[in-house]
Structure formats: structure tokens, C-alpha cells
Coordinates of C-alpha atoms in Angstrom, one line a residue:
M10 CA 15.5 -30.8 10.5
C11 CA 15.8 -27.1 10.8
R12 CA 18.4 -25.8 13.1
P13 CA 16.2 -24.4 15.9
L14 CA 14.2 -27.7 16.1
S15 CA 17.4 -29.8 16.2
A16 CA 18.7 -27.7 19.0
V17 CA 15.6 -28.2 21.0
L18 CA 15.6 -32.0 20.4
I19 CA 19.2 -32.2 21.4
L20 CA 18.6 -30.3 24.7
L21 CA 15.5 -32.4 25.5
T22 CA 17.4 -35.6 24.8
S23 CA 20.3 -34.4 26.9
L24 CA 18.0 -33.6 29.7
Y25 CA 16.4 -37.0 29.5
L26 CA 19.7 -38.8 29.5
Q27 CA 21.0 -36.7 32.4
L28 CA 17.9 -37.6 34.5
D29 CA 18.3 -41.3 33.9
I30 CA 22.0 -41.2 34.4
A31 CA 21.7 -39.1 37.5
V32 CA 19.5 -41.7 39.1
G33 CA 22.1 -44.4 38.5
A34 CA 25.1 -44.9 40.8
E35 CA 27.9 -44.6 38.2
D36 CA 29.1 -42.3 35.5
P37 CA 27.8 -42.8 32.0
Q38 CA 29.9 -45.2 30.0
P39 CA 29.6 -46.2 26.4
E40 CA 28.7 -49.8 27.4
K41 CA 25.8 -48.6 29.6
E42 CA 22.3 -49.0 28.2
I43 CA 19.3 -46.7 28.2
C44 CA 16.0 -48.4 27.6
G45 CA 17.9 -51.3 26.2
V46 CA 19.9 -49.2 23.8
K47 CA 23.6 -48.7 24.2
L48 CA 24.5 -45.2 25.5
G49 CA 27.2 -44.8 22.8
R50 CA 24.6 -45.4 20.1
V51 CA 22.3 -42.7 21.5
Q52 CA 25.3 -40.4 21.8
D53 CA 26.2 -41.1 18.2
S54 CA 22.7 -40.2 17.1
V55 CA 22.8 -36.9 19.0
K56 CA 26.1 -36.1 17.5
S57 CA 24.8 -36.8 14.0
W58 CA 21.8 -34.5 14.6
L59 CA 24.1 -31.8 15.8
A60 CA 26.4 -32.2 12.8
A61 CA 23.4 -32.0 10.4
A62 CA 22.1 -28.9 12.2
K63 CA 25.4 -27.1 11.7
I64 CA 25.2 -27.4 8.0
C65 CA 21.5 -26.5 7.7
P66 CA 21.2 -22.9 6.3
L67 CA 19.6 -20.3 8.7
N68 CA 15.8 -20.1 8.5
K69 CA 15.6 -23.1 6.2
F70 CA 13.8 -26.3 6.8
C71 CA 16.2 -29.2 6.5
D72 CA 14.4 -32.5 6.7
N73 CA 16.3 -35.7 7.5
E74 CA 14.1 -38.7 7.6
V75 CA 16.7 -40.9 9.3
H76 CA 17.2 -38.3 12.2
S77 CA 13.4 -37.9 12.5
T78 CA 12.9 -41.6 12.8
Q79 CA 15.7 -41.9 15.3
F80 CA 14.2 -39.2 17.5
N81 CA 10.6 -40.6 17.2
L82 CA 11.8 -44.1 18.2
I83 CA 13.4 -42.9 21.5
P84 CA 10.1 -42.6 23.6
L85 CA 8.6 -45.7 21.9
T86 CA 11.7 -47.7 22.6
C87 CA 11.7 -46.7 26.3
I88 CA 7.9 -47.4 26.7
R89 CA 8.4 -50.9 25.2
W90 CA 11.5 -51.6 27.2
R91 CA 10.0 -50.5 30.5
G92 CA 7.0 -52.7 29.8
L93 CA 9.2 -55.7 29.2
N94 CA 11.5 -54.9 32.2
P95 CA 9.3 -53.6 35.1
A96 CA 11.8 -54.7 37.7
S97 CA 15.0 -53.7 36.0
T98 CA 18.2 -52.7 37.6
W99 CA 17.3 -49.1 37.0
G100 CA 14.8 -49.5 39.9
P101 CA 11.4 -47.7 40.2
P102 CA 10.9 -44.3 38.6
P103 CA 12.5 -41.6 40.7
G104 CA 10.3 -39.7 43.1
R105 CA 9.6 -35.9 42.9
N106 CA 12.2 -35.1 45.6
E107 CA 14.8 -36.9 43.6
V108 CA 13.9 -35.5 40.2
L109 CA 13.4 -31.8 41.1
P110 CA 17.1 -31.3 42.1
V111 CA 18.2 -32.9 38.9
I112 CA 15.9 -30.6 36.9
E113 CA 17.1 -27.6 38.7
S114 CA 20.7 -28.5 38.2
T115 CA 20.1 -29.2 34.6
M116 CA 18.3 -25.9 34.0
S117 CA 21.1 -24.1 35.8
T118 CA 23.6 -25.7 33.5
L119 CA 21.5 -24.7 30.5
K120 CA 21.3 -21.1 31.8
A121 CA 25.1 -21.0 32.3
M122 CA 25.5 -22.3 28.8
F123 CA 23.3 -19.5 27.3
E124 CA 24.4 -16.6 29.6
P125 CA 27.6 -15.8 27.7
T126 CA 25.7 -15.7 24.4
K127 CA 22.9 -13.4 25.7
A128 CA 24.6 -10.2 24.6
D129 CA 25.3 -11.7 21.2
L130 CA 21.7 -12.8 20.9
V131 CA 20.5 -9.2 21.6
K132 CA 22.9 -7.9 19.0
L133 CA 21.7 -10.5 16.5
D134 CA 18.1 -9.6 17.2
E135 CA 18.9 -5.9 16.6
E136 CA 20.8 -6.7 13.4
V137 CA 18.0 -8.9 12.1
G138 CA 15.4 -6.3 13.0
R139 CA 17.5 -3.6 11.2
Q140 CA 17.8 -5.7 8.1
L141 CA 14.1 -6.4 8.1
R142 CA 13.3 -2.7 8.4
D143 CA 15.6 -1.9 5.6
A144 CA 14.1 -4.7 3.4
W145 CA 10.6 -3.3 4.1
K146 CA 11.7 0.2 3.2
E147 CA 13.2 -1.1 -0.1
L148 CA 10.0 -3.0 -0.8
E149 CA 7.8 0.0 -0.2
A150 CA 10.0 2.1 -2.4
L151 CA 9.9 -0.5 -5.2
Q152 CA 6.1 -0.9 -4.8
T153 CA 5.6 2.9 -5.1
E154 CA 7.9 3.0 -8.1
V155 CA 5.9 0.2 -9.8
F156 CA 2.6 2.0 -8.9
L157 CA 3.8 5.3 -10.3
S158 CA 5.3 3.9 -13.5
T159 CA 2.1 1.9 -14.1
L160 CA 0.0 5.0 -13.5
A161 CA 2.1 7.2 -15.8
S162 CA 1.9 4.6 -18.6
G163 CA -1.9 4.8 -18.6
R164 CA -2.6 1.2 -17.3
T165 CA -5.5 2.4 -15.2
E166 CA -6.8 -1.0 -14.0
R167 CA -3.4 -2.1 -12.8
A168 CA -2.7 1.3 -11.2
V169 CA -5.9 1.1 -9.2
F170 CA -4.8 -2.5 -8.1
Y171 CA -1.5 -1.2 -6.9
S172 CA -3.3 1.6 -5.0
F173 CA -4.8 -1.0 -2.7
M174 CA -1.2 -2.0 -1.8
E175 CA 0.1 1.5 -1.2
A176 CA 1.4 1.9 2.4
S177 CA 0.0 5.4 2.7
D178 CA -3.8 6.1 2.6
N179 CA -3.1 9.4 0.8
P180 CA 0.3 9.3 -1.0
K181 CA 1.9 12.5 -1.9
L182 CA 2.2 12.3 -5.7
N183 CA 2.7 16.0 -6.6
H184 CA 6.5 15.5 -6.9
Y185 CA 6.2 12.5 -9.3
F186 CA 3.9 13.9 -12.1
H187 CA 3.9 16.6 -14.6
P188 CA 1.3 18.2 -16.9
D189 CA 2.0 15.5 -19.5
N190 CA 0.5 13.0 -17.1
V191 CA -2.9 14.8 -16.6
E192 CA -4.8 12.5 -19.0
E193 CA -3.5 9.3 -17.4
L194 CA -4.2 10.8 -13.9
L195 CA -7.8 11.6 -14.9
R196 CA -8.5 8.1 -16.1
Y197 CA -6.9 6.7 -12.9
N198 CA -8.7 9.0 -10.5
W199 CA -12.1 8.4 -12.1
A200 CA -11.8 4.7 -11.2
L201 CA -10.7 5.3 -7.5
P202 CA -13.1 4.0 -4.9
W203 CA -11.9 6.2 -2.1
H204 CA -13.7 9.6 -2.0
T205 CA -11.1 11.4 0.1
R206 CA -8.1 10.3 -2.0
Q207 CA -10.1 11.0 -5.2
R208 CA -10.9 14.5 -4.0
D209 CA -7.3 15.2 -3.2
M210 CA -6.1 13.8 -6.5
Y211 CA -8.5 16.1 -8.4
N212 CA -7.0 19.0 -6.6
L213 CA -3.5 17.9 -7.7
I214 CA -4.6 17.3 -11.3
G215 CA -6.2 20.8 -11.3
Q216 CA -2.9 22.3 -10.3
L217 CA -1.1 20.3 -13.1
A218 CA -3.7 21.3 -15.7
R219 CA -3.5 25.0 -14.8
S220 CA 0.3 24.9 -14.9
S221 CA 0.2 23.4 -18.4
N222 CA -1.7 26.4 -19.8
D223 CA -3.5 23.9 -22.0
P224 CA -7.2 24.7 -22.2
M225 CA -8.0 21.2 -23.3
L226 CA -6.5 19.7 -20.1
E227 CA -8.3 22.3 -17.9
T228 CA -11.6 21.5 -19.6
L229 CA -11.2 17.7 -19.2
H230 CA -10.5 18.2 -15.6
A231 CA -13.6 20.4 -15.1
V232 CA -15.8 17.9 -17.0
D233 CA -14.6 14.9 -15.0
M234 CA -15.1 16.8 -11.7
A235 CA -18.6 17.8 -12.7
N236 CA -19.6 14.2 -13.5
V237 CA -17.8 12.1 -10.8
V238 CA -20.0 10.7 -8.0
N239 CA -18.3 12.0 -4.9
P240 CA -20.2 13.8 -2.1
G241 CA -17.0 15.3 -0.8
M242 CA -16.4 17.4 -3.9
E243 CA -17.2 21.1 -3.8
N244 CA -17.3 24.1 -6.3
R245 CA -17.7 21.7 -9.2
E246 CA -20.3 23.7 -11.0
H247 CA -18.4 26.9 -10.6
L248 CA -15.3 25.3 -12.1
L249 CA -17.2 23.9 -15.0
N250 CA -19.1 27.1 -15.7
G251 CA -15.8 29.0 -15.8
Q252 CA -14.4 26.6 -18.4
V253 CA -17.6 26.8 -20.5
E254 CA -17.4 30.6 -20.5
K255 CA -13.9 30.4 -21.8
L256 CA -14.9 28.1 -24.6
R257 CA -17.8 30.4 -25.6
D258 CA -15.5 33.3 -25.7
N259 CA -13.2 31.4 -28.0
L260 CA -16.1 30.6 -30.3
S261 CA -16.9 34.3 -30.5
K262 CA -13.3 34.9 -31.6
N263 CA -13.6 32.1 -34.2
S264 CA -11.2 29.9 -32.2
F265 CA -12.4 26.4 -31.7
D266 CA -9.3 24.2 -31.8
T267 CA -9.8 23.1 -28.2
L268 CA -13.4 22.0 -28.8
V269 CA -12.5 20.1 -32.0
S270 CA -9.6 18.3 -30.2
I271 CA -11.9 17.3 -27.4
A272 CA -14.5 16.1 -29.9
R273 CA -11.9 14.0 -31.7
R274 CA -10.1 12.5 -28.7
F275 CA -12.7 12.6 -25.9
P276 CA -16.2 12.3 -27.6
Q277 CA -18.0 11.6 -24.3
H278 CA -16.6 14.8 -22.8
F279 CA -17.6 16.7 -25.9
T280 CA -21.2 15.4 -25.8
F281 CA -21.5 16.6 -22.3
L282 CA -20.1 20.1 -23.2
S283 CA -22.3 20.4 -26.3
Q284 CA -25.4 20.5 -24.2
R285 CA -24.0 23.4 -22.2
L286 CA -22.0 25.3 -24.7
F287 CA -24.6 27.6 -26.3
K288 CA -26.5 30.2 -24.4
S289 CA -28.5 32.5 -26.7
P290 CA -25.4 33.4 -28.8
D291 CA -25.3 36.7 -30.5
A292 CA -26.2 36.8 -34.2
D293 CA -22.6 38.0 -35.0
T294 CA -21.2 34.8 -33.4
L295 CA -23.5 32.4 -35.3
P296 CA -21.3 32.3 -38.5
N297 CA -18.3 31.3 -36.3
I298 CA -20.4 28.5 -34.7
V299 CA -21.6 27.2 -38.0
G300 CA -18.0 27.0 -39.2
F301 CA -17.1 25.2 -35.9
I302 CA -19.9 22.6 -36.4
G303 CA -18.5 21.9 -39.9
Q304 CA -15.1 21.1 -38.4
L305 CA -16.4 18.4 -36.0
P306 CA -15.1 14.9 -36.9
T307 CA -18.3 12.8 -36.8
D308 CA -21.8 13.1 -38.3
E309 CA -23.3 12.4 -34.9
Q310 CA -21.3 15.2 -33.2
R311 CA -22.3 17.7 -36.0
L312 CA -26.0 16.7 -35.5
I313 CA -26.1 16.9 -31.7
T314 CA -24.2 20.3 -31.8
T315 CA -26.6 21.7 -34.4
D316 CA -29.5 20.6 -32.4
A317 CA -28.0 22.1 -29.2
L318 CA -27.4 25.4 -31.1
L319 CA -31.0 25.6 -32.4
Q320 CA -32.3 24.7 -29.0
S321 CA -30.5 27.7 -27.5
L322 CA -32.2 29.9 -30.2
M323 CA -35.7 28.7 -29.3
A324 CA -38.3 31.2 -28.1
E325 CA -40.7 30.4 -25.4
N326 CA -43.3 29.3 -28.0
G327 CA -40.9 26.6 -29.2
T328 CA -39.9 28.3 -32.5
L329 CA -36.7 30.0 -33.5
L330 CA -36.1 33.5 -32.4
P331 CA -37.9 35.9 -34.7
Q332 CA -35.3 38.7 -34.8
P333 CA -34.2 39.3 -38.4
E334 CA -30.5 39.4 -37.6
Y335 CA -30.6 35.7 -37.0
A336 CA -32.1 34.9 -40.4
Y337 CA -29.0 34.9 -42.5
P338 CA -26.7 32.9 -40.0
L339 CA -29.5 30.4 -39.7
A340 CA -29.7 30.3 -43.5
L341 CA -26.1 29.3 -43.6
L342 CA -26.7 26.5 -41.2
A343 CA -29.8 25.3 -43.0
H344 CA -27.9 25.3 -46.3
D345 CA -25.1 23.3 -44.9
L346 CA -27.3 20.8 -43.0
P347 CA -27.4 18.1 -45.8
S348 CA -23.6 18.1 -45.9
L349 CA -23.2 18.0 -42.1
V350 CA -25.0 14.7 -41.6
N351 CA -24.8 11.9 -44.2
V352 CA -28.0 9.9 -43.4
K353 CA -27.2 7.4 -46.2
A354 CA -24.1 6.4 -44.4
H355 CA -25.8 6.7 -41.0
P356 CA -29.5 5.8 -41.3
D357 CA -29.8 5.7 -37.5
L358 CA -29.4 9.5 -37.5
Q359 CA -32.4 10.1 -39.8
Q360 CA -34.8 10.8 -36.9
G361 CA -32.4 13.3 -35.4
V362 CA -32.1 15.1 -38.7
D363 CA -35.8 15.2 -39.1
D364 CA -36.1 16.7 -35.6
V365 CA -33.6 19.4 -36.5
R366 CA -35.4 20.2 -39.7
A367 CA -38.6 20.6 -37.8
K368 CA -37.0 23.3 -35.6
F369 CA -36.5 25.5 -38.6
I370 CA -40.2 26.0 -39.0
T371 CA -40.8 29.5 -37.6
P372 CA -43.5 32.2 -37.7
I373 CA -41.1 34.6 -39.5
S374 CA -43.2 35.4 -42.5
G375 CA -44.3 31.7 -42.4
K376 CA -41.0 30.6 -43.9
S377 CA -39.7 27.1 -43.5
L378 CA -36.4 25.2 -43.8
Q379 CA -36.6 25.5 -47.6
Y380 CA -36.7 29.3 -47.3
Y381 CA -33.5 29.3 -45.2
Q382 CA -31.8 26.9 -47.6
N383 CA -32.6 29.0 -50.6
L384 CA -31.4 32.1 -48.7
G385 CA -28.1 30.3 -47.9
A386 CA -27.6 29.6 -51.6
R387 CA -28.0 33.3 -52.4
P388 CA -26.0 35.1 -49.6
S389 CA -26.5 38.5 -51.2
S390 CA -30.2 38.3 -50.7
S391 CA -32.0 39.6 -47.7
P392 CA -34.8 37.7 -46.0
A393 CA -38.3 38.8 -46.5
V394 CA -39.7 39.9 -43.3

């Protein structure tokens, strides 16, 4: 039995005994019987219950089959005994007028028993409440610590799971992370299902990315914001356009480390950027772009970037710009094209290579790809116009 249940059973049994005994004419004696059972035996049972209750740990269920059986037999024994002894010396059941005073007296006795402990019970309740509140605070702190460490370690799936358990709908995370955590935060935030928290997290990530002075982190942040499905996000295109302009400016200065790093580590982000990177570049910038394309890590990236560059140089009639200053830079690109994409190793890229070759056909003196390739092999030559 657990301690609270034992106490209740003891009180009920005591009340029951007092009622029967009060109806009798004499004080309870060990040899007296209750429902055919010696009073001393019943008292011994109650004492054993009380003794077991004292050694039962607080808030723990202590089951004692013997005690449970003893208690359950009491009403059954009385029912059977009264059926066998309808005219016993105990007389008929007491009337209401006789029972009510006994109940009132018993309840008064119980109240008197608990009155001295009321103040202690209040203190106990306050202490237990304080301990529970402290335990919940510790649990929340531990839960937040697990969430933050999981997030910082890059375990996105588990971090999102712990987000569902966060006590706050919008936890303040700006004091827990540094620019080194931007990549993990971006992966985590992309997977968040809550638009408001996702928006606020992107604002935090943007602050961290800018404070890092790392153009790659700033670009990743801008690309993610441009692609995430969140109706609450604003100024996304403006942020992306600003980053693309910086990347174009870097290309014009023959600086493309950021783009090559993104291509190597975040190929999907690079594919998105390659379609927006070129905007009718100046002829003087083209040699730098050709050199940049040659530095890209994969054949597919070199192909899609070459295609995007040529697309930006297309006139309205679908052919390359006719200005002579573009001829030699395009010749360099045409000359390098066979080495940029290895179709033998990647036969699936053959169609893309054929499409790029077709874009070199231009009305400039009726020259074709072969013309540009030959011109690239003789850089001192000048194109025939």
C-alpha cells in the first residue's frame, strides 16, 4: 500500500469500529467481537497496516497483498456475519438519530487530530511546490542546453525535434551563437515549420553573417532567404540583388574565391547564383569570367556557367552580341570549351555541350564556333569583321 491510501483505510476502519462500538453498552475490550472477529485481531491488523505505511517511501506505491486481503475481507466478513446472525446481541442497525451524533463526534475528533498539523501541511505544500518549480527550471535549462548543443553540432533533424519541446515560442538565441554557427543555423532554419520563428531566425543569422565579414556566409544567407517559402519574409530580392552585385564586382576585379568556395561546398546555391550572376558583362571583364569558369570544381558547373554567360551575351535575335570587342574573349572561351567539359566521362552532358556550341553561331562575318576556336589558338590574331 502507499502511505496516503493506508492512512485513509485506517481512518475509515477506525470510524467503522467507533460506530459499532459506540452503539454497544461497554468499552471495547480485546475479547469483544466485531462481525464475529475478535476486536484484538482487527486492531492488530490496523497496527500492521500503520507500521507498513511508516516504512513506505513518500510518493511510492508499496503493495502488500496480505494487508490488501485483510482490508477487502472486512466488509465481506461483516455482510456474511450479519446474514448468519440477524438477531445478534448487537441489535438492529442504529437509526439516523443515533448515528449522526457519532459521526459528528468522530469528525470532530479527526479535525482535532489534524488541526495541529495544518500549519506544517501548508509549509510542506509550499516546500514541495518550491522544489517542483526549481526542478522545472533545471529541466528547462537542461532542455535548452541540449537543443543548443544539438543545433551547433549540425544535427538539424534532432534540433528541429527539440524545437517542438522549447518552452518559449520564440527563444532568444542571439547570445548563444557566433558567426561560426551560421552554416548550421541556416540548415536548421530552413527546416523550421513556424514562419514567425523562421523569419526572426533569419534576421539573427543575417546579423551573425554580416558581423563575420565573410562574403560566403552573407551570400548563403541571401540565397536561402530568396528561396525559402515564407509569406512573412520581406526585402528578400533586395538582399539577394545586393549580394549578386558584390559578386559581379569581384569578378570584374578577377576575384572569385567566394564563388568557387560556394560551388565546391554548396553546389545547389551555386546553381541558383549562376543563373543570376551575369548581366551583359563588359568585354574587359570576360577574360576574368573565362578564368573563373575554369576554376569551378565540376564539369556540370562549368557547363551551366558557360551557358549562363553566353545567354547574357545574346542579342534579341538569339545570336551573340556582334560588337567586335567581344570576339577575342569569346574566342578564349570557345578554345577552352573542350577542356571545360569532359563528355567522355560525362556523356549525360553531351546535349548541354551541343547547345552551348550552337550559341556560338553568330552573324559576325558568318563565323562559327570553329572560327572562335582557331582565333583562341592564335591570340595575336585579330578577328575578321
